[in-house]
Structures are given as C-alpha cells and as structure tokens.
C-alpha cells in the first residue's frame, strides 16, 4: 500500500482559499464526514451525520455543498454505482472494489493499475485524463453469509 495522505483538513482549507470558497463550520463538517468516512458516503449519510452536530442544517444545504465541492474538484462523485450518488474525498488516483451485494465501495491502491496501458483504438477516439479500475464482487462480510 502506497497511500499518499491527500485527504486532510489543511489541503481542504487551502483549496477553499484558492477557490474563494467561504469556509464555514458546516462546510468543514460536511467535508470531514466525506473524508473520514471510508465508505464513500451518499448525501443522505453525510446529512444524517452532520445533522447531529448542526441540528438545523437542511438536506438541501448538504446537497448543494457536496455538489459544489464536486464541481470544484474538492471531492469526487464515485461513478458507475447508480443512485444515490456517492462521494469520495480522495481525489488522487486509486481504485475501487465494489460489493454487488451490500454496495460497499472499498479503496485500494495499485501502481500497476495506475499505469495501465490505454489501447491504441481507444486513444484514437478518446482523450484519457484518469484511469480507475473497478473490481466487482463480494466483500468479506457478504462472502461469509451463505
Ligand atoms: Zn458486501
Ligand atoms: Zn475511493
């Protein structure tokens, strides 16, 4: 595992300043929830957690905040798992294991996958900016349920 520590509050604050994003305690709480939750949480999950600290926060605020974080590249929308949308605070290259039973999304890091070769015919019609390997299967918890 060669995990670089890219998810930190410092880099979040720095990015917000760069983008002229207002930093509020609510926004910090929303970011932290995505960053500390390794499960790639949905908006609903983030909302329920943040609401414990800020009881008056609305779902809509969480929704719009996460969307603007995603638009700004502060978090990523995890692609390819249908609805609801899931979010990832780790914006560096990494890969996912997706459990088709419980919908867990688990990070993994692999240099060989990072350097995967793009086929010539793909290169001709598509400019690749990032590569991600998604493995589908059963997580250990689901595998043990017979
Ligand atoms: Zn599972
Ligand atoms: Zn991830």
PDB file of C-alpha atoms and ligand atoms in Angstrom:
ATOM      1  CA  UNK A   1       0.000   0.000   0.000  1.00  0.00           C
ATOM      2  CA  UNK A   2       1.445   3.303  -1.017  1.00  0.00           C
ATOM      3  CA  UNK A   3      -1.297   5.576   0.187  1.00  0.00           C
ATOM      4  CA  UNK A   4      -0.377   9.202  -0.044  1.00  0.00           C
ATOM      5  CA  UNK A   5      -2.018  11.327   2.545  1.00  0.00           C
ATOM      6  CA  UNK A   6      -4.045  13.565   0.295  1.00  0.00           C
ATOM      7  CA  UNK A   7      -7.153  13.803   2.396  1.00  0.00           C
ATOM      8  CA  UNK A   8      -6.546  16.384   5.056  1.00  0.00           C
ATOM      9  CA  UNK A   9      -8.278  19.350   6.506  1.00  0.00           C
ATOM     10  CA  UNK A  10      -5.280  21.512   5.664  1.00  0.00           C
ATOM     11  CA  UNK A  11      -5.460  20.763   1.976  1.00  0.00           C
ATOM     12  CA  UNK A  12      -9.223  21.310   2.097  1.00  0.00           C
ATOM     13  CA  UNK A  13      -8.785  24.763   3.653  1.00  0.00           C
ATOM     14  CA  UNK A  14      -6.051  25.601   1.195  1.00  0.00           C
ATOM     15  CA  UNK A  15      -8.227  24.601  -1.730  1.00  0.00           C
ATOM     16  CA  UNK A  16     -11.159  26.644  -0.410  1.00  0.00           C
ATOM     17  CA  UNK A  17      -8.952  29.699  -0.115  1.00  0.00           C
ATOM     18  CA  UNK A  18      -7.640  29.164  -3.625  1.00  0.00           C
ATOM     19  CA  UNK A  19     -11.184  28.965  -4.972  1.00  0.00           C
ATOM     20  CA  UNK A  20     -12.520  31.768  -2.800  1.00  0.00           C
ATOM     21  CA  UNK A  21     -14.911  29.356  -1.130  1.00  0.00           C
ATOM     22  CA  UNK A  22     -16.367  30.560   2.115  1.00  0.00           C
ATOM     23  CA  UNK A  23     -15.221  28.261   4.911  1.00  0.00           C
ATOM     24  CA  UNK A  24     -17.986  27.715   7.441  1.00  0.00           C
ATOM     25  CA  UNK A  25     -18.136  25.234  10.331  1.00  0.00           C
ATOM     26  CA  UNK A  26     -20.939  23.447   8.481  1.00  0.00           C
ATOM     27  CA  UNK A  27     -18.870  23.088   5.339  1.00  0.00           C
ATOM     28  CA  UNK A  28     -15.926  21.784   7.344  1.00  0.00           C
ATOM     29  CA  UNK A  29     -18.224  19.244   8.996  1.00  0.00           C
ATOM     30  CA  UNK A  30     -19.558  18.113   5.616  1.00  0.00           C
ATOM     31  CA  UNK A  31     -16.077  17.733   4.191  1.00  0.00           C
ATOM     32  CA  UNK A  32     -14.833  15.886   7.266  1.00  0.00           C
ATOM     33  CA  UNK A  33     -17.705  13.459   7.033  1.00  0.00           C
ATOM     34  CA  UNK A  34     -16.760  12.518   3.477  1.00  0.00           C
ATOM     35  CA  UNK A  35     -13.039  12.486   4.273  1.00  0.00           C
ATOM     36  CA  UNK A  36     -13.295  10.379   7.420  1.00  0.00           C
ATOM     37  CA  UNK A  37     -15.895   8.005   6.130  1.00  0.00           C
ATOM     38  CA  UNK A  38     -14.082   5.362   4.142  1.00  0.00           C
ATOM     39  CA  UNK A  39     -17.381   4.044   2.798  1.00  0.00           C
ATOM     40  CA  UNK A  40     -17.810   6.716   0.118  1.00  0.00           C
ATOM     41  CA  UNK A  41     -20.971   8.059   1.717  1.00  0.00           C
ATOM     42  CA  UNK A  42     -24.138   9.187  -0.023  1.00  0.00           C
ATOM     43  CA  UNK A  43     -25.582  12.659   0.557  1.00  0.00           C
ATOM     44  CA  UNK A  44     -28.143  11.146   2.891  1.00  0.00           C
ATOM     45  CA  UNK A  45     -25.466   9.532   5.054  1.00  0.00           C
ATOM     46  CA  UNK A  46     -23.474  12.754   5.256  1.00  0.00           C
ATOM     47  CA  UNK A  47     -26.643  14.681   6.069  1.00  0.00           C
ATOM     48  CA  UNK A  48     -27.623  12.367   8.910  1.00  0.00           C
ATOM     49  CA  UNK A  49     -24.145  12.605  10.471  1.00  0.00           C
ATOM     50  CA  UNK A  50     -23.758  16.364  10.099  1.00  0.00           C
ATOM     51  CA  UNK A  51     -27.261  16.935  11.450  1.00  0.00           C
ATOM     52  CA  UNK A  52     -26.145  15.511  14.780  1.00  0.00           C
ATOM     53  CA  UNK A  53     -23.725  18.404  15.151  1.00  0.00           C
ATOM     54  CA  UNK A  54     -25.774  21.050  13.332  1.00  0.00           C
ATOM     55  CA  UNK A  55     -29.413  20.144  14.002  1.00  0.00           C
ATOM     56  CA  UNK A  56     -30.722  22.994  11.842  1.00  0.00           C
ATOM     57  CA  UNK A  57     -28.821  22.142   8.693  1.00  0.00           C
ATOM     58  CA  UNK A  58     -31.088  21.196   5.785  1.00  0.00           C
ATOM     59  CA  UNK A  59     -30.688  18.317   3.382  1.00  0.00           C
ATOM     60  CA  UNK A  60     -30.632  20.869   0.604  1.00  0.00           C
ATOM     61  CA  UNK A  61     -27.632  22.671   2.099  1.00  0.00           C
ATOM     62  CA  UNK A  62     -25.694  19.428   2.370  1.00  0.00           C
ATOM     63  CA  UNK A  63     -26.715  18.523  -1.162  1.00  0.00           C
ATOM     64  CA  UNK A  64     -25.659  21.859  -2.623  1.00  0.00           C
ATOM     65  CA  UNK A  65     -22.424  21.943  -0.628  1.00  0.00           C
ATOM     66  CA  UNK A  66     -21.375  18.478  -1.790  1.00  0.00           C
ATOM     67  CA  UNK A  67     -22.308  19.335  -5.346  1.00  0.00           C
ATOM     68  CA  UNK A  68     -20.203  22.498  -5.275  1.00  0.00           C
ATOM     69  CA  UNK A  69     -17.301  20.568  -3.688  1.00  0.00           C
ATOM     70  CA  UNK A  70     -17.583  18.092  -6.534  1.00  0.00           C
ATOM     71  CA  UNK A  71     -17.760  20.834  -9.175  1.00  0.00           C
ATOM     72  CA  UNK A  72     -14.641  22.416  -7.687  1.00  0.00           C
ATOM     73  CA  UNK A  73     -12.762  19.106  -7.593  1.00  0.00           C
ATOM     74  CA  UNK A  74     -12.557  19.044  -3.791  1.00  0.00           C
ATOM     75  CA  UNK A  75     -14.383  15.726  -3.703  1.00  0.00           C
ATOM     76  CA  UNK A  76     -15.255  13.271  -6.424  1.00  0.00           C
ATOM     77  CA  UNK A  77     -18.530  11.734  -7.327  1.00  0.00           C
ATOM     78  CA  UNK A  78     -17.995   7.997  -7.405  1.00  0.00           C
ATOM     79  CA  UNK A  79     -19.086   6.881 -10.837  1.00  0.00           C
ATOM     80  CA  UNK A  80     -20.816   3.824 -12.005  1.00  0.00           C
ATOM     81  CA  UNK A  81     -22.746   2.645  -8.975  1.00  0.00           C
ATOM     82  CA  UNK A  82     -26.141   4.076  -9.838  1.00  0.00           C
ATOM     83  CA  UNK A  83     -28.171   6.107  -7.413  1.00  0.00           C
ATOM     84  CA  UNK A  84     -27.831   7.520  -4.881  1.00  0.00           C
ATOM     85  CA  UNK A  85     -24.668   9.405  -5.690  1.00  0.00           C
ATOM     86  CA  UNK A  86     -21.680   8.540  -3.545  1.00  0.00           C
ATOM     87  CA  UNK A  87     -18.783  10.847  -2.712  1.00  0.00           C
ATOM     88  CA  UNK A  88     -15.051  10.357  -2.303  1.00  0.00           C
ATOM     89  CA  UNK A  89     -12.703  12.843  -0.646  1.00  0.00           C
ATOM     90  CA  UNK A  90      -9.648  11.063  -2.020  1.00  0.00           C
ATOM     91  CA  UNK A  91      -9.108  12.772  -5.348  1.00  0.00           C
ATOM     92  CA  UNK A  92      -5.755  11.104  -6.050  1.00  0.00           C
ATOM     93  CA  UNK A  93      -5.592   8.094  -8.301  1.00  0.00           C
ATOM     94  CA  UNK A  94      -6.889   4.988  -6.599  1.00  0.00           C
ATOM     95  CA  UNK A  95      -9.144   2.066  -7.382  1.00  0.00           C
ATOM     96  CA  UNK A  96     -12.347   0.615  -6.055  1.00  0.00           C
ATOM     97  CA  UNK A  97     -13.729  -2.722  -5.040  1.00  0.00           C
ATOM     98  CA  UNK A  98     -17.480  -2.643  -5.311  1.00  0.00           C
ATOM     99  CA  UNK A  99     -19.525  -5.194  -3.404  1.00  0.00           C
ATOM    100  CA  UNK A 100     -22.513  -6.064  -5.552  1.00  0.00           C
ATOM    101  CA  UNK A 101     -24.455  -7.251  -2.535  1.00  0.00           C
ATOM    102  CA  UNK A 102     -24.141  -4.543   0.146  1.00  0.00           C
ATOM    103  CA  UNK A 103     -22.880  -1.804  -2.206  1.00  0.00           C
ATOM    104  CA  UNK A 104     -19.753  -1.202  -0.157  1.00  0.00           C
ATOM    105  CA  UNK A 105     -17.074   0.709  -2.050  1.00  0.00           C
ATOM    106  CA  UNK A 106     -13.617  -0.093  -0.753  1.00  0.00           C
ATOM    107  CA  UNK A 107     -10.465   1.765  -1.818  1.00  0.00           C
ATOM    108  CA  UNK A 108      -7.340   0.053  -2.942  1.00  0.00           C
ATOM    109  CA  UNK A 109      -4.051   1.237  -4.359  1.00  0.00           C
ATOM    110  CA  UNK A 110      -2.019  -0.456  -7.030  1.00  0.00           C
ATOM    111  CA  UNK A 111       0.760   1.062  -9.056  1.00  0.00           C
ATOM    112  CA  UNK A 112       0.346  -1.361 -11.914  1.00  0.00           C
ATOM    113  CA  UNK A 113      -3.272  -0.382 -12.292  1.00  0.00           C
ATOM    114  CA  UNK A 114      -2.312   3.305 -12.147  1.00  0.00           C
ATOM    115  CA  UNK A 115      -0.019   2.691 -15.104  1.00  0.00           C
ATOM    116  CA  UNK A 116      -2.399   0.567 -17.107  1.00  0.00           C
ATOM    117  CA  UNK A 117      -1.845   0.925 -20.857  1.00  0.00           C
ATOM    118  CA  UNK A 118      -4.601   2.549 -22.914  1.00  0.00           C
ATOM    119  CA  UNK A 119      -5.377   0.570 -26.116  1.00  0.00           C
ATOM    120  CA  UNK A 120      -4.490   2.369 -29.366  1.00  0.00           C
ATOM    121  CA  UNK A 121      -8.025   2.287 -30.696  1.00  0.00           C
ATOM    122  CA  UNK A 122      -9.286   3.963 -27.514  1.00  0.00           C
ATOM    123  CA  UNK A 123      -6.620   6.662 -27.706  1.00  0.00           C
ATOM    124  CA  UNK A 124      -7.760   7.496 -31.252  1.00  0.00           C
ATOM    125  CA  UNK A 125     -11.245   8.461 -30.173  1.00  0.00           C
ATOM    126  CA  UNK A 126     -10.829   9.342 -26.554  1.00  0.00           C
ATOM    127  CA  UNK A 127      -8.505  11.578 -24.588  1.00  0.00           C
ATOM    128  CA  UNK A 128      -7.961   9.829 -21.268  1.00  0.00           C
ATOM    129  CA  UNK A 129      -7.395  12.058 -18.244  1.00  0.00           C
ATOM    130  CA  UNK A 130      -7.645   9.482 -15.494  1.00  0.00           C
ATOM    131  CA  UNK A 131      -7.839   5.744 -15.103  1.00  0.00           C
ATOM    132  CA  UNK A 132      -9.666   3.793 -12.470  1.00  0.00           C
ATOM    133  CA  UNK A 133     -10.063   0.080 -12.062  1.00  0.00           C
ATOM    134  CA  UNK A 134     -13.331  -1.089 -10.549  1.00  0.00           C
ATOM    135  CA  UNK A 135     -13.497  -4.633  -9.269  1.00  0.00           C
ATOM    136  CA  UNK A 136     -16.938  -6.031  -8.668  1.00  0.00           C
ATOM    137  CA  UNK A 137     -17.603  -8.891  -6.307  1.00  0.00           C
ATOM    138  CA  UNK A 138     -18.397  -9.731  -2.733  1.00  0.00           C
ATOM    139  CA  UNK A 139     -16.793  -8.171   0.315  1.00  0.00           C
ATOM    140  CA  UNK A 140     -15.656 -10.414   3.156  1.00  0.00           C
ATOM    141  CA  UNK A 141     -18.812  -9.779   5.156  1.00  0.00           C
ATOM    142  CA  UNK A 142     -21.099 -10.705   2.277  1.00  0.00           C
ATOM    143  CA  UNK A 143     -18.939 -13.631   1.231  1.00  0.00           C
ATOM    144  CA  UNK A 144     -19.316 -15.287   4.605  1.00  0.00           C
ATOM    145  CA  UNK A 145     -23.135 -15.148   4.522  1.00  0.00           C
ATOM    146  CA  UNK A 146     -24.251 -18.370   2.936  1.00  0.00           C
TER     147      UNK A 146
HETATM  148 ZN1  LIG B   1     -20.718  -6.645   0.839  1.00  0.00          ZN
HETATM  149 ZN1  LIG B   2     -12.351   5.869  -3.299  1.00  0.00          ZN
END
